[in-house]
């Protein structure tokens, strides 16, 4: 008999076929209040779990006594308590690398859109307000030649550094817990303490994972260090920034603008003060959202699960190596 797995996010047909060739697949197109009980019930026989965008808490794990492996269709693992999974001898696998370039593109799109006021001025044209030659009121600020501070110089941070240094002639500063020598050599990136990075960067881009150490790492104190010319971009996770402190800083003109792909609460409420600010570009968490990349992530996650269930060691294991 084929092992049972639970799939909790829709995947492309070819990826579903990959899974169905090896497993008995119980499918959910996302989990919500209506189908949560059925999802939890399905876990009773599950040996594998694959999906994304759902907090997998102890209650869910308690309902899955036979679970051996979880494959998340994401690089971020903040929906899981990895220590608890390790204690339960459940392997967690993620999808690094395949989404790096696309997510870096999203970051750079936000840098350019905020600097050159792309969304605000496209709205101005659409509203019929372009009635003559534009003046200073429509000017933006340069990106090329400026200083970019990257908080979290890992895979995505490195891909942003490449765009910044090689494409836009930017000076790159970064902060990490450990120096990234490869980024220093390839892009001239300079390892810089967070406070100094905030004080001297024209653009600050957040690409650290959400962990207990990074949650709230950009609050009122940190925002106060940024100069009024600076733009803050977040493509990691919303709760790394104290959102109400960011709103206050933007309202007080402490920052030039913000480009945000992620928020404390998603979907962002239509009542959010952020949406009333012309100098904020807000996206619906589209970091990796292209057809090609989402397909590659689903393939990677499916292969991760197949390998783990067949006892193959996967390079994408998140639990600490023993
Ligand atoms: P990664 O390669 O692991 O890079 C993360 C970097 O953050 C590492 O260089 C790490 O270096 C640094 N870091 C970790 N904890 C830190 C701390 N406490 N202080 C300072 N630096 C710290 O991960 P990645 O593949 O680039 O992905 C990064 C994150 O992007 C993911 O975790 C996910 O949340 C987010 N993401 C978002 C989207 C989206 O749709 N918007 C898409 C993909 C990924 P050290 O270990 O040396 O500190």
mmCIF file with all atom_site columns, C-alpha atoms in Angstrom, residues 127-235:
data_model
loop_
_atom_site.group_PDB
_atom_site.id
_atom_site.type_symbol
_atom_site.label_atom_id
_atom_site.label_alt_id
_atom_site.label_comp_id
_atom_site.label_asym_id
_atom_site.label_entity_id
_atom_site.label_seq_id
_atom_site.pdbx_PDB_ins_code
_atom_site.Cartn_x
_atom_site.Cartn_y
_atom_site.Cartn_z
_atom_site.occupancy
_atom_site.B_iso_or_equiv
_atom_site.pdbx_formal_charge
_atom_site.auth_seq_id
_atom_site.auth_comp_id
_atom_site.auth_asym_id
_atom_site.auth_atom_id
_atom_site.pdbx_PDB_model_num
ATOM 1   C CA . UNK A 1 127 ? -6.485 59.878 -13.148 1.00 0.00 ? 127 UNK A CA 1
ATOM 2   C CA . UNK A 1 128 ? -6.070 62.345 -16.060 1.00 0.00 ? 128 UNK A CA 1
ATOM 3   C CA . UNK A 1 129 ? -3.866 64.668 -13.970 1.00 0.00 ? 129 UNK A CA 1
ATOM 4   C CA . UNK A 1 130 ? -1.040 64.761 -16.553 1.00 0.00 ? 130 UNK A CA 1
ATOM 5   C CA . UNK A 1 131 ? -2.063 67.933 -18.292 1.00 0.00 ? 131 UNK A CA 1
ATOM 6   C CA . UNK A 1 132 ? 1.309  69.497 -19.158 1.00 0.00 ? 132 UNK A CA 1
ATOM 7   C CA . UNK A 1 133 ? 5.056  69.126 -18.910 1.00 0.00 ? 133 UNK A CA 1
ATOM 8   C CA . UNK A 1 134 ? 5.882  67.695 -15.475 1.00 0.00 ? 134 UNK A CA 1
ATOM 9   C CA . UNK A 1 135 ? 7.884  69.676 -12.944 1.00 0.00 ? 135 UNK A CA 1
ATOM 10  C CA . UNK A 1 136 ? 9.704  69.048 -9.678  1.00 0.00 ? 136 UNK A CA 1
ATOM 11  C CA . UNK A 1 137 ? 6.508  67.859 -8.038  1.00 0.00 ? 137 UNK A CA 1
ATOM 12  C CA . UNK A 1 138 ? 6.900  64.628 -10.016 1.00 0.00 ? 138 UNK A CA 1
ATOM 13  C CA . UNK A 1 139 ? 10.644 64.156 -9.514  1.00 0.00 ? 139 UNK A CA 1
ATOM 14  C CA . UNK A 1 140 ? 11.984 61.105 -7.745  1.00 0.00 ? 140 UNK A CA 1
ATOM 15  C CA . UNK A 1 141 ? 15.435 60.226 -6.474  1.00 0.00 ? 141 UNK A CA 1
ATOM 16  C CA . UNK A 1 142 ? 18.292 58.337 -8.137  1.00 0.00 ? 142 UNK A CA 1
ATOM 17  C CA . UNK A 1 143 ? 19.021 54.691 -7.386  1.00 0.00 ? 143 UNK A CA 1
ATOM 18  C CA . UNK A 1 144 ? 22.289 54.372 -9.331  1.00 0.00 ? 144 UNK A CA 1
ATOM 19  C CA . UNK A 1 145 ? 25.366 55.328 -7.350  1.00 0.00 ? 145 UNK A CA 1
ATOM 20  C CA . UNK A 1 146 ? 23.555 55.381 -3.988  1.00 0.00 ? 146 UNK A CA 1
ATOM 21  C CA . UNK A 1 147 ? 24.184 53.272 -0.871  1.00 0.00 ? 147 UNK A CA 1
ATOM 22  C CA . UNK A 1 148 ? 22.117 50.139 -0.267  1.00 0.00 ? 148 UNK A CA 1
ATOM 23  C CA . UNK A 1 149 ? 22.060 48.529 3.182   1.00 0.00 ? 149 UNK A CA 1
ATOM 24  C CA . UNK A 1 150 ? 21.069 44.849 3.159   1.00 0.00 ? 150 UNK A CA 1
ATOM 25  C CA . UNK A 1 151 ? 19.877 43.350 6.433   1.00 0.00 ? 151 UNK A CA 1
ATOM 26  C CA . UNK A 1 152 ? 20.543 39.617 5.996   1.00 0.00 ? 152 UNK A CA 1
ATOM 27  C CA . UNK A 1 153 ? 23.175 38.925 3.322   1.00 0.00 ? 153 UNK A CA 1
ATOM 28  C CA . UNK A 1 154 ? 22.208 35.363 2.455   1.00 0.00 ? 154 UNK A CA 1
ATOM 29  C CA . UNK A 1 155 ? 20.960 33.936 -0.840  1.00 0.00 ? 155 UNK A CA 1
ATOM 30  C CA . UNK A 1 156 ? 18.358 36.632 -1.591  1.00 0.00 ? 156 UNK A CA 1
ATOM 31  C CA . UNK A 1 157 ? 20.421 39.416 -0.034  1.00 0.00 ? 157 UNK A CA 1
ATOM 32  C CA . UNK A 1 158 ? 23.351 38.353 -2.230  1.00 0.00 ? 158 UNK A CA 1
ATOM 33  C CA . UNK A 1 159 ? 21.180 38.389 -5.367  1.00 0.00 ? 159 UNK A CA 1
ATOM 34  C CA . UNK A 1 160 ? 20.043 41.928 -4.505  1.00 0.00 ? 160 UNK A CA 1
ATOM 35  C CA . UNK A 1 161 ? 23.655 42.947 -3.886  1.00 0.00 ? 161 UNK A CA 1
ATOM 36  C CA . UNK A 1 162 ? 24.557 41.684 -7.371  1.00 0.00 ? 162 UNK A CA 1
ATOM 37  C CA . UNK A 1 163 ? 21.820 43.776 -8.981  1.00 0.00 ? 163 UNK A CA 1
ATOM 38  C CA . UNK A 1 164 ? 22.827 46.805 -6.910  1.00 0.00 ? 164 UNK A CA 1
ATOM 39  C CA . UNK A 1 165 ? 26.618 46.615 -7.393  1.00 0.00 ? 165 UNK A CA 1
ATOM 40  C CA . UNK A 1 166 ? 26.859 45.255 -10.944 1.00 0.00 ? 166 UNK A CA 1
ATOM 41  C CA . UNK A 1 167 ? 23.727 46.809 -12.446 1.00 0.00 ? 167 UNK A CA 1
ATOM 42  C CA . UNK A 1 168 ? 23.348 50.117 -10.626 1.00 0.00 ? 168 UNK A CA 1
ATOM 43  C CA . UNK A 1 169 ? 26.850 50.945 -9.413  1.00 0.00 ? 169 UNK A CA 1
ATOM 44  C CA . UNK A 1 170 ? 25.628 51.087 -5.827  1.00 0.00 ? 170 UNK A CA 1
ATOM 45  C CA . UNK A 1 171 ? 27.771 50.869 -2.712  1.00 0.00 ? 171 UNK A CA 1
ATOM 46  C CA . UNK A 1 172 ? 26.555 47.869 -0.691  1.00 0.00 ? 172 UNK A CA 1
ATOM 47  C CA . UNK A 1 173 ? 26.594 47.628 3.107   1.00 0.00 ? 173 UNK A CA 1
ATOM 48  C CA . UNK A 1 174 ? 25.237 44.609 4.932   1.00 0.00 ? 174 UNK A CA 1
ATOM 49  C CA . UNK A 1 175 ? 24.612 43.134 8.336   1.00 0.00 ? 175 UNK A CA 1
ATOM 50  C CA . UNK A 1 176 ? 24.605 39.441 9.274   1.00 0.00 ? 176 UNK A CA 1
ATOM 51  C CA . UNK A 1 177 ? 25.637 37.479 12.328  1.00 0.00 ? 177 UNK A CA 1
ATOM 52  C CA . UNK A 1 178 ? 28.639 36.173 10.384  1.00 0.00 ? 178 UNK A CA 1
ATOM 53  C CA . UNK A 1 179 ? 30.477 37.945 7.538   1.00 0.00 ? 179 UNK A CA 1
ATOM 54  C CA . UNK A 1 180 ? 29.602 36.883 3.989   1.00 0.00 ? 180 UNK A CA 1
ATOM 55  C CA . UNK A 1 181 ? 33.047 36.814 2.418   1.00 0.00 ? 181 UNK A CA 1
ATOM 56  C CA . UNK A 1 182 ? 31.725 35.760 -1.006  1.00 0.00 ? 182 UNK A CA 1
ATOM 57  C CA . UNK A 1 183 ? 29.497 38.881 -1.187  1.00 0.00 ? 183 UNK A CA 1
ATOM 58  C CA . UNK A 1 184 ? 32.371 41.054 -0.007  1.00 0.00 ? 184 UNK A CA 1
ATOM 59  C CA . UNK A 1 185 ? 34.623 39.718 -2.765  1.00 0.00 ? 185 UNK A CA 1
ATOM 60  C CA . UNK A 1 186 ? 32.019 39.666 -5.548  1.00 0.00 ? 186 UNK A CA 1
ATOM 61  C CA . UNK A 1 187 ? 30.163 42.936 -4.876  1.00 0.00 ? 187 UNK A CA 1
ATOM 62  C CA . UNK A 1 188 ? 32.486 44.917 -2.607  1.00 0.00 ? 188 UNK A CA 1
ATOM 63  C CA . UNK A 1 189 ? 29.836 44.587 0.119   1.00 0.00 ? 189 UNK A CA 1
ATOM 64  C CA . UNK A 1 190 ? 30.961 45.968 3.491   1.00 0.00 ? 190 UNK A CA 1
ATOM 65  C CA . UNK A 1 191 ? 30.052 44.236 6.752   1.00 0.00 ? 191 UNK A CA 1
ATOM 66  C CA . UNK A 1 192 ? 28.492 47.009 8.870   1.00 0.00 ? 192 UNK A CA 1
ATOM 67  C CA . UNK A 1 193 ? 26.832 47.140 12.288  1.00 0.00 ? 193 UNK A CA 1
ATOM 68  C CA . UNK A 1 194 ? 23.047 47.612 12.047  1.00 0.00 ? 194 UNK A CA 1
ATOM 69  C CA . UNK A 1 195 ? 23.005 51.135 13.533  1.00 0.00 ? 195 UNK A CA 1
ATOM 70  C CA . UNK A 1 196 ? 25.710 52.381 11.158  1.00 0.00 ? 196 UNK A CA 1
ATOM 71  C CA . UNK A 1 197 ? 23.967 50.723 8.207   1.00 0.00 ? 197 UNK A CA 1
ATOM 72  C CA . UNK A 1 198 ? 20.690 52.466 9.096   1.00 0.00 ? 198 UNK A CA 1
ATOM 73  C CA . UNK A 1 199 ? 22.404 55.829 9.531   1.00 0.00 ? 199 UNK A CA 1
ATOM 74  C CA . UNK A 1 200 ? 24.280 55.767 6.220   1.00 0.00 ? 200 UNK A CA 1
ATOM 75  C CA . UNK A 1 201 ? 22.095 53.904 3.704   1.00 0.00 ? 201 UNK A CA 1
ATOM 76  C CA . UNK A 1 202 ? 19.875 55.593 1.119   1.00 0.00 ? 202 UNK A CA 1
ATOM 77  C CA . UNK A 1 203 ? 17.962 52.309 0.739   1.00 0.00 ? 203 UNK A CA 1
ATOM 78  C CA . UNK A 1 204 ? 17.607 49.591 3.359   1.00 0.00 ? 204 UNK A CA 1
ATOM 79  C CA . UNK A 1 205 ? 16.390 46.171 2.228   1.00 0.00 ? 205 UNK A CA 1
ATOM 80  C CA . UNK A 1 206 ? 15.329 43.501 4.731   1.00 0.00 ? 206 UNK A CA 1
ATOM 81  C CA . UNK A 1 207 ? 16.120 39.903 3.775   1.00 0.00 ? 207 UNK A CA 1
ATOM 82  C CA . UNK A 1 208 ? 16.675 38.180 7.142   1.00 0.00 ? 208 UNK A CA 1
ATOM 83  C CA . UNK A 1 209 ? 14.490 35.188 8.037   1.00 0.00 ? 209 UNK A CA 1
ATOM 84  C CA . UNK A 1 210 ? 11.802 35.711 10.691  1.00 0.00 ? 210 UNK A CA 1
ATOM 85  C CA . UNK A 1 211 ? 13.146 34.218 13.934  1.00 0.00 ? 211 UNK A CA 1
ATOM 86  C CA . UNK A 1 212 ? 12.721 35.112 17.621  1.00 0.00 ? 212 UNK A CA 1
ATOM 87  C CA . UNK A 1 213 ? 15.895 37.241 17.193  1.00 0.00 ? 213 UNK A CA 1
ATOM 88  C CA . UNK A 1 214 ? 14.723 39.162 14.105  1.00 0.00 ? 214 UNK A CA 1
ATOM 89  C CA . UNK A 1 215 ? 11.072 39.695 15.070  1.00 0.00 ? 215 UNK A CA 1
ATOM 90  C CA . UNK A 1 216 ? 10.621 43.442 15.677  1.00 0.00 ? 216 UNK A CA 1
ATOM 91  C CA . UNK A 1 217 ? 14.297 44.161 14.912  1.00 0.00 ? 217 UNK A CA 1
ATOM 92  C CA . UNK A 1 218 ? 13.266 47.368 13.083  1.00 0.00 ? 218 UNK A CA 1
ATOM 93  C CA . UNK A 1 219 ? 11.285 49.456 15.578  1.00 0.00 ? 219 UNK A CA 1
ATOM 94  C CA . UNK A 1 220 ? 10.972 53.161 16.461  1.00 0.00 ? 220 UNK A CA 1
ATOM 95  C CA . UNK A 1 221 ? 14.559 53.277 17.748  1.00 0.00 ? 221 UNK A CA 1
ATOM 96  C CA . UNK A 1 222 ? 15.994 51.862 14.510  1.00 0.00 ? 222 UNK A CA 1
ATOM 97  C CA . UNK A 1 223 ? 13.728 53.945 12.239  1.00 0.00 ? 223 UNK A CA 1
ATOM 98  C CA . UNK A 1 224 ? 14.874 57.086 14.067  1.00 0.00 ? 224 UNK A CA 1
ATOM 99  C CA . UNK A 1 225 ? 18.433 56.369 12.946  1.00 0.00 ? 225 UNK A CA 1
ATOM 100 C CA . UNK A 1 226 ? 17.495 56.441 9.253   1.00 0.00 ? 226 UNK A CA 1
ATOM 101 C CA . UNK A 1 227 ? 17.911 59.798 7.486   1.00 0.00 ? 227 UNK A CA 1
ATOM 102 C CA . UNK A 1 228 ? 14.825 61.453 5.934   1.00 0.00 ? 228 UNK A CA 1
ATOM 103 C CA . UNK A 1 229 ? 16.172 60.696 2.439   1.00 0.00 ? 229 UNK A CA 1
ATOM 104 C CA . UNK A 1 230 ? 16.073 56.929 3.119   1.00 0.00 ? 230 UNK A CA 1
ATOM 105 C CA . UNK A 1 231 ? 13.696 54.327 1.720   1.00 0.00 ? 231 UNK A CA 1
ATOM 106 C CA . UNK A 1 232 ? 12.911 51.080 3.574   1.00 0.00 ? 232 UNK A CA 1
ATOM 107 C CA . UNK A 1 233 ? 12.106 47.912 1.620   1.00 0.00 ? 233 UNK A CA 1
ATOM 108 C CA . UNK A 1 234 ? 10.876 44.695 3.239   1.00 0.00 ? 234 UNK A CA 1
ATOM 109 C CA . UNK A 1 235 ? 10.647 41.471 1.237   1.00 0.00 ? 235 UNK A CA 1
#
